[in-house]
mmCIF file of C-alpha atoms and ligand atoms in Angstrom:
data_model
loop_
_atom_site.group_PDB
_atom_site.id
_atom_site.type_symbol
_atom_site.label_atom_id
_atom_site.label_comp_id
_atom_site.label_asym_id
_atom_site.label_seq_id
_atom_site.Cartn_x
_atom_site.Cartn_y
_atom_site.Cartn_z
ATOM 1 C CA UNK A 1119 0.000 0.000 0.000
ATOM 2 C CA UNK A 1120 1.296 3.450 -0.900
ATOM 3 C CA UNK A 1121 1.120 6.003 1.807
ATOM 4 C CA UNK A 1122 1.465 9.711 1.195
ATOM 5 C CA UNK A 1123 2.918 11.875 3.929
ATOM 6 C CA UNK A 1124 0.091 13.218 6.099
ATOM 7 C CA UNK A 1125 -0.643 16.950 5.964
ATOM 8 C CA UNK A 1126 -1.474 17.147 9.676
ATOM 9 C CA UNK A 1127 1.459 17.802 11.973
ATOM 10 C CA UNK A 1128 2.476 15.356 14.692
ATOM 11 C CA UNK A 1129 3.286 17.227 17.908
ATOM 12 C CA UNK A 1130 5.332 15.760 20.761
ATOM 13 C CA UNK A 1131 4.969 17.149 24.283
ATOM 14 C CA UNK A 1132 6.534 16.030 27.553
ATOM 15 C CA UNK A 1133 8.824 16.904 30.436
ATOM 16 C CA UNK A 1134 12.546 17.525 29.911
ATOM 17 C CA UNK A 1135 14.362 14.354 28.793
ATOM 18 C CA UNK A 1136 11.169 12.499 27.923
ATOM 19 C CA UNK A 1137 12.609 11.655 24.495
ATOM 20 C CA UNK A 1138 10.830 14.235 22.326
ATOM 21 C CA UNK A 1139 13.785 15.126 20.081
ATOM 22 C CA UNK A 1140 15.070 11.572 19.590
ATOM 23 C CA UNK A 1141 11.615 10.271 18.857
ATOM 24 C CA UNK A 1142 10.716 13.262 16.695
ATOM 25 C CA UNK A 1143 13.611 12.559 14.313
ATOM 26 C CA UNK A 1144 12.769 8.862 14.192
ATOM 27 C CA UNK A 1145 9.094 9.555 13.496
ATOM 28 C CA UNK A 1146 9.844 12.037 10.756
ATOM 29 C CA UNK A 1147 11.904 9.477 8.880
ATOM 30 C CA UNK A 1148 9.394 6.667 9.533
ATOM 31 C CA UNK A 1149 6.488 8.805 8.306
ATOM 32 C CA UNK A 1150 8.300 10.692 5.529
ATOM 33 C CA UNK A 1151 7.396 13.974 7.224
ATOM 34 C CA UNK A 1152 9.425 17.111 7.941
ATOM 35 C CA UNK A 1153 10.914 17.736 11.371
ATOM 36 C CA UNK A 1154 11.310 20.787 13.569
ATOM 37 C CA UNK A 1155 12.663 21.010 17.100
ATOM 38 C CA UNK A 1156 11.355 24.146 18.861
ATOM 39 C CA UNK A 1157 14.513 24.632 20.948
ATOM 40 C CA UNK A 1158 16.745 24.316 17.884
ATOM 41 C CA UNK A 1159 14.621 26.874 16.043
ATOM 42 C CA UNK A 1160 14.976 29.259 19.006
ATOM 43 C CA UNK A 1161 18.753 28.740 19.126
ATOM 44 C CA UNK A 1162 19.014 29.510 15.413
ATOM 45 C CA UNK A 1163 16.905 32.660 15.748
ATOM 46 C CA UNK A 1164 18.757 33.922 18.825
ATOM 47 C CA UNK A 1165 22.137 32.642 17.611
ATOM 48 C CA UNK A 1166 22.846 31.307 21.067
ATOM 49 C CA UNK A 1167 22.155 28.199 23.081
ATOM 50 C CA UNK A 1168 19.052 27.884 25.278
ATOM 51 C CA UNK A 1169 21.111 27.945 28.496
ATOM 52 C CA UNK A 1170 22.807 31.143 27.361
ATOM 53 C CA UNK A 1171 19.460 32.825 26.548
ATOM 54 C CA UNK A 1172 18.288 32.000 30.099
ATOM 55 C CA UNK A 1173 21.556 33.254 31.622
ATOM 56 C CA UNK A 1174 21.918 36.453 29.612
ATOM 57 C CA UNK A 1175 18.356 37.491 28.769
ATOM 58 C CA UNK A 1176 16.207 35.662 31.311
ATOM 59 C CA UNK A 1177 13.433 33.106 31.147
ATOM 60 C CA UNK A 1178 10.779 35.650 30.033
ATOM 61 C CA UNK A 1179 12.764 36.350 26.853
ATOM 62 C CA UNK A 1180 13.140 32.614 26.258
ATOM 63 C CA UNK A 1181 9.366 32.104 26.634
ATOM 64 C CA UNK A 1182 8.765 34.922 24.162
ATOM 65 C CA UNK A 1183 11.030 33.228 21.607
ATOM 66 C CA UNK A 1184 9.311 29.949 22.417
ATOM 67 C CA UNK A 1185 5.910 31.453 21.549
ATOM 68 C CA UNK A 1186 7.372 32.573 18.209
ATOM 69 C CA UNK A 1187 8.714 29.046 17.621
ATOM 70 C CA UNK A 1188 5.258 27.626 18.352
ATOM 71 C CA UNK A 1189 3.567 30.008 15.873
ATOM 72 C CA UNK A 1190 6.119 29.161 13.219
ATOM 73 C CA UNK A 1191 5.867 25.398 13.775
ATOM 74 C CA UNK A 1192 2.066 25.512 13.736
ATOM 75 C CA UNK A 1193 2.154 27.272 10.357
ATOM 76 C CA UNK A 1194 3.881 24.219 8.812
ATOM 77 C CA UNK A 1195 2.143 21.117 7.479
ATOM 78 C CA UNK A 1196 3.192 17.472 7.416
ATOM 79 C CA UNK A 1197 5.805 18.106 10.073
ATOM 80 C CA UNK A 1198 6.826 16.333 13.267
ATOM 81 C CA UNK A 1199 7.209 19.006 15.944
ATOM 82 C CA UNK A 1200 9.307 18.390 19.078
ATOM 83 C CA UNK A 1201 8.460 20.949 21.742
ATOM 84 C CA UNK A 1202 10.391 22.064 24.823
ATOM 85 C CA UNK A 1203 9.111 20.773 28.169
ATOM 86 C CA UNK A 1204 7.620 24.137 29.164
ATOM 87 C CA UNK A 1205 5.650 24.767 25.964
ATOM 88 C CA UNK A 1206 2.201 23.572 27.153
ATOM 89 C CA UNK A 1207 2.445 25.655 30.356
ATOM 90 C CA UNK A 1208 2.335 28.953 28.580
ATOM 91 C CA UNK A 1209 -0.806 30.658 27.353
ATOM 92 C CA UNK A 1210 -2.096 29.608 23.976
ATOM 93 C CA UNK A 1211 0.792 27.335 22.948
ATOM 94 C CA UNK A 1212 -1.065 24.069 23.382
ATOM 95 C CA UNK A 1213 -4.166 25.297 21.535
ATOM 96 C CA UNK A 1214 -2.067 26.680 18.671
ATOM 97 C CA UNK A 1215 -0.146 23.444 18.199
ATOM 98 C CA UNK A 1216 -3.140 21.158 18.700
ATOM 99 C CA UNK A 1217 -5.031 23.056 16.005
ATOM 100 C CA UNK A 1218 -2.208 22.217 13.571
ATOM 101 C CA UNK A 1219 -2.097 18.466 14.097
ATOM 102 C CA UNK A 1220 -2.194 15.476 16.397
ATOM 103 C CA UNK A 1221 -0.688 15.944 19.876
ATOM 104 C CA UNK A 1222 1.052 13.229 21.919
ATOM 105 C CA UNK A 1223 2.196 13.441 25.536
ATOM 106 C CA UNK A 1224 5.290 11.367 26.350
ATOM 107 C CA UNK A 1225 4.808 10.398 30.002
ATOM 108 C CA UNK A 1226 8.009 9.365 31.815
ATOM 109 C CA UNK A 1227 8.549 8.626 35.528
ATOM 110 C CA UNK A 1228 10.613 10.992 37.739
ATOM 111 C CA UNK A 1229 13.195 8.223 38.289
ATOM 112 C CA UNK A 1230 13.824 7.759 34.565
ATOM 113 C CA UNK A 1231 13.907 11.515 33.970
ATOM 114 C CA UNK A 1232 16.378 11.996 36.805
ATOM 115 C CA UNK A 1233 18.712 9.305 35.469
ATOM 116 C CA UNK A 1234 18.641 10.878 31.998
ATOM 117 C CA UNK A 1235 19.217 14.398 33.337
ATOM 118 C CA UNK A 1236 22.121 13.709 35.646
ATOM 119 C CA UNK A 1237 25.271 15.356 34.389
ATOM 120 C CA UNK A 1238 23.358 17.377 31.786
ATOM 121 C CA UNK A 1239 24.407 21.013 31.975
ATOM 122 C CA UNK A 1240 22.595 22.191 28.856
ATOM 123 C CA UNK A 1241 19.171 22.485 30.524
ATOM 124 C CA UNK A 1242 18.918 25.572 32.750
ATOM 125 C CA UNK A 1243 15.881 24.330 34.687
ATOM 126 C CA UNK A 1244 17.492 20.969 35.417
ATOM 127 C CA UNK A 1245 20.406 22.310 37.441
ATOM 128 C CA UNK A 1246 18.369 22.355 40.697
ATOM 129 C CA UNK A 1247 16.996 18.863 40.281
ATOM 130 C CA UNK A 1248 19.268 16.953 42.643
ATOM 131 C CA UNK A 1249 17.265 13.766 43.131
ATOM 132 C CA UNK A 1250 14.144 12.007 41.752
ATOM 133 C CA UNK A 1251 12.047 13.735 44.419
ATOM 134 C CA UNK A 1252 12.980 17.178 43.060
ATOM 135 C CA UNK A 1253 11.949 15.995 39.595
ATOM 136 C CA UNK A 1254 8.675 14.655 40.997
ATOM 137 C CA UNK A 1255 7.886 17.999 42.639
ATOM 138 C CA UNK A 1256 8.383 19.929 39.389
ATOM 139 C CA UNK A 1257 6.547 17.265 37.394
ATOM 140 C CA UNK A 1258 3.608 17.450 39.845
ATOM 141 C CA UNK A 1259 3.409 21.213 39.331
ATOM 142 C CA UNK A 1260 3.334 20.721 35.579
ATOM 143 C CA UNK A 1261 1.118 17.640 35.485
ATOM 144 C CA UNK A 1262 -2.179 19.581 35.319
ATOM 145 C CA UNK A 1263 -0.984 21.065 32.019
ATOM 146 C CA UNK A 1264 0.415 17.831 30.606
ATOM 147 C CA UNK A 1265 -2.761 15.987 31.560
ATOM 148 C CA UNK A 1266 -4.833 18.118 29.202
ATOM 149 C CA UNK A 1267 -2.834 16.812 26.225
ATOM 150 C CA UNK A 1268 -4.663 14.046 24.371
ATOM 151 C CA UNK A 1269 -2.924 10.795 23.406
ATOM 152 C CA UNK A 1270 -0.752 9.859 26.393
ATOM 153 C CA UNK A 1271 2.155 7.527 25.641
ATOM 154 C CA UNK A 1272 3.841 5.619 28.462
ATOM 155 C CA UNK A 1273 7.442 6.355 27.487
ATOM 156 C CA UNK A 1274 9.405 5.200 30.553
ATOM 157 C CA UNK A 1275 10.607 1.767 29.568
ATOM 158 C CA UNK A 1276 10.167 1.092 25.861
ATOM 159 C CA UNK A 1277 12.851 1.775 23.259
ATOM 160 C CA UNK A 1278 12.470 4.685 20.818
ATOM 161 C CA UNK A 1279 11.756 2.169 18.021
ATOM 162 C CA UNK A 1280 8.955 0.544 20.043
ATOM 163 C CA UNK A 1281 7.487 3.916 20.944
ATOM 164 C CA UNK A 1282 7.683 5.013 17.314
ATOM 165 C CA UNK A 1283 5.679 1.921 16.273
ATOM 166 C CA UNK A 1284 2.858 2.830 18.630
ATOM 167 C CA UNK A 1285 2.845 6.516 17.723
ATOM 168 C CA UNK A 1286 2.950 5.833 13.963
ATOM 169 C CA UNK A 1287 -0.092 3.557 14.261
ATOM 170 C CA UNK A 1288 -2.045 5.950 16.441
ATOM 171 C CA UNK A 1289 -1.091 8.944 14.315
ATOM 172 C CA UNK A 1290 -2.187 7.281 11.069
ATOM 173 C CA UNK A 1291 -5.526 6.389 12.617
ATOM 174 C CA UNK A 1292 -6.031 9.845 14.113
ATOM 175 C CA UNK A 1293 -4.815 11.857 11.136
ATOM 176 C CA UNK A 1294 -7.005 9.738 8.861
ATOM 177 C CA UNK A 1295 -4.404 10.029 6.129
ATOM 178 C CA UNK A 1296 -3.943 6.386 5.037
ATOM 179 C CA UNK A 1297 -4.177 5.985 1.274
HETATM 180 C C1 S3P B 1358 12.366 23.630 29.344
HETATM 181 C C2 S3P B 1358 12.712 22.519 28.609
HETATM 182 C C3 S3P B 1358 13.804 22.535 27.636
HETATM 183 C C4 S3P B 1358 14.019 23.942 27.071
HETATM 184 C C5 S3P B 1358 14.206 24.924 28.184
HETATM 185 C C6 S3P B 1358 13.003 24.960 29.139
HETATM 186 C C7 S3P B 1358 11.264 23.516 30.335
HETATM 187 O O1 S3P B 1358 13.523 21.631 26.556
HETATM 188 O O2 S3P B 1358 12.929 24.328 26.278
HETATM 189 O O3 S3P B 1358 15.365 24.579 28.874
HETATM 190 O O4 S3P B 1358 10.721 24.541 30.776
HETATM 191 O O5 S3P B 1358 10.913 22.369 30.676
HETATM 192 P P1 S3P B 1358 13.567 20.010 26.734
HETATM 193 O O6 S3P B 1358 12.209 19.596 27.174
HETATM 194 O O7 S3P B 1358 13.890 19.535 25.367
HETATM 195 O O8 S3P B 1358 14.625 19.707 27.717
#
């Protein structure tokens, strides 16, 4: 069966280190769709890394750039969009992206997140997360936002390839684009 690339976007949400960028690239090649990573887009626009934007211009400036990244990504079609972990917390972002395609929430336990984040100095909001309990506290604050995202994927234990299988199947059914 021939499949054409869907015109709806596929949007990945989730906490830091939930696998959005890795999975986004894999899904774009599996589905023959474009790919955009919101943080990479911001870094290209600002010509500096995310941690440096936070350090030199503050979080408010980063969130402003993030809103611009969301508007740009939502204007695309047939694209897999990997968002930053804070995207759904800020006014309008979730609605804008959901209107452009099919959203998925990658749900990962605090223990797994903590093990992936340890030693990572590129994430400004991760530097204060010293144990799984710190991660749980931040995740609990954010959970009300993440819980509004349709299509939850349990992403703690399965490999990216296994997760991609499930998301591809669910996306094709939801986007209704099989030919
Ligand atoms: C953030 C997550 C980061 C990045 C920025 C803020 C957050 O992206 O956008 O450091 O608020 O959770 P990842 O989710 O890719 O780490």
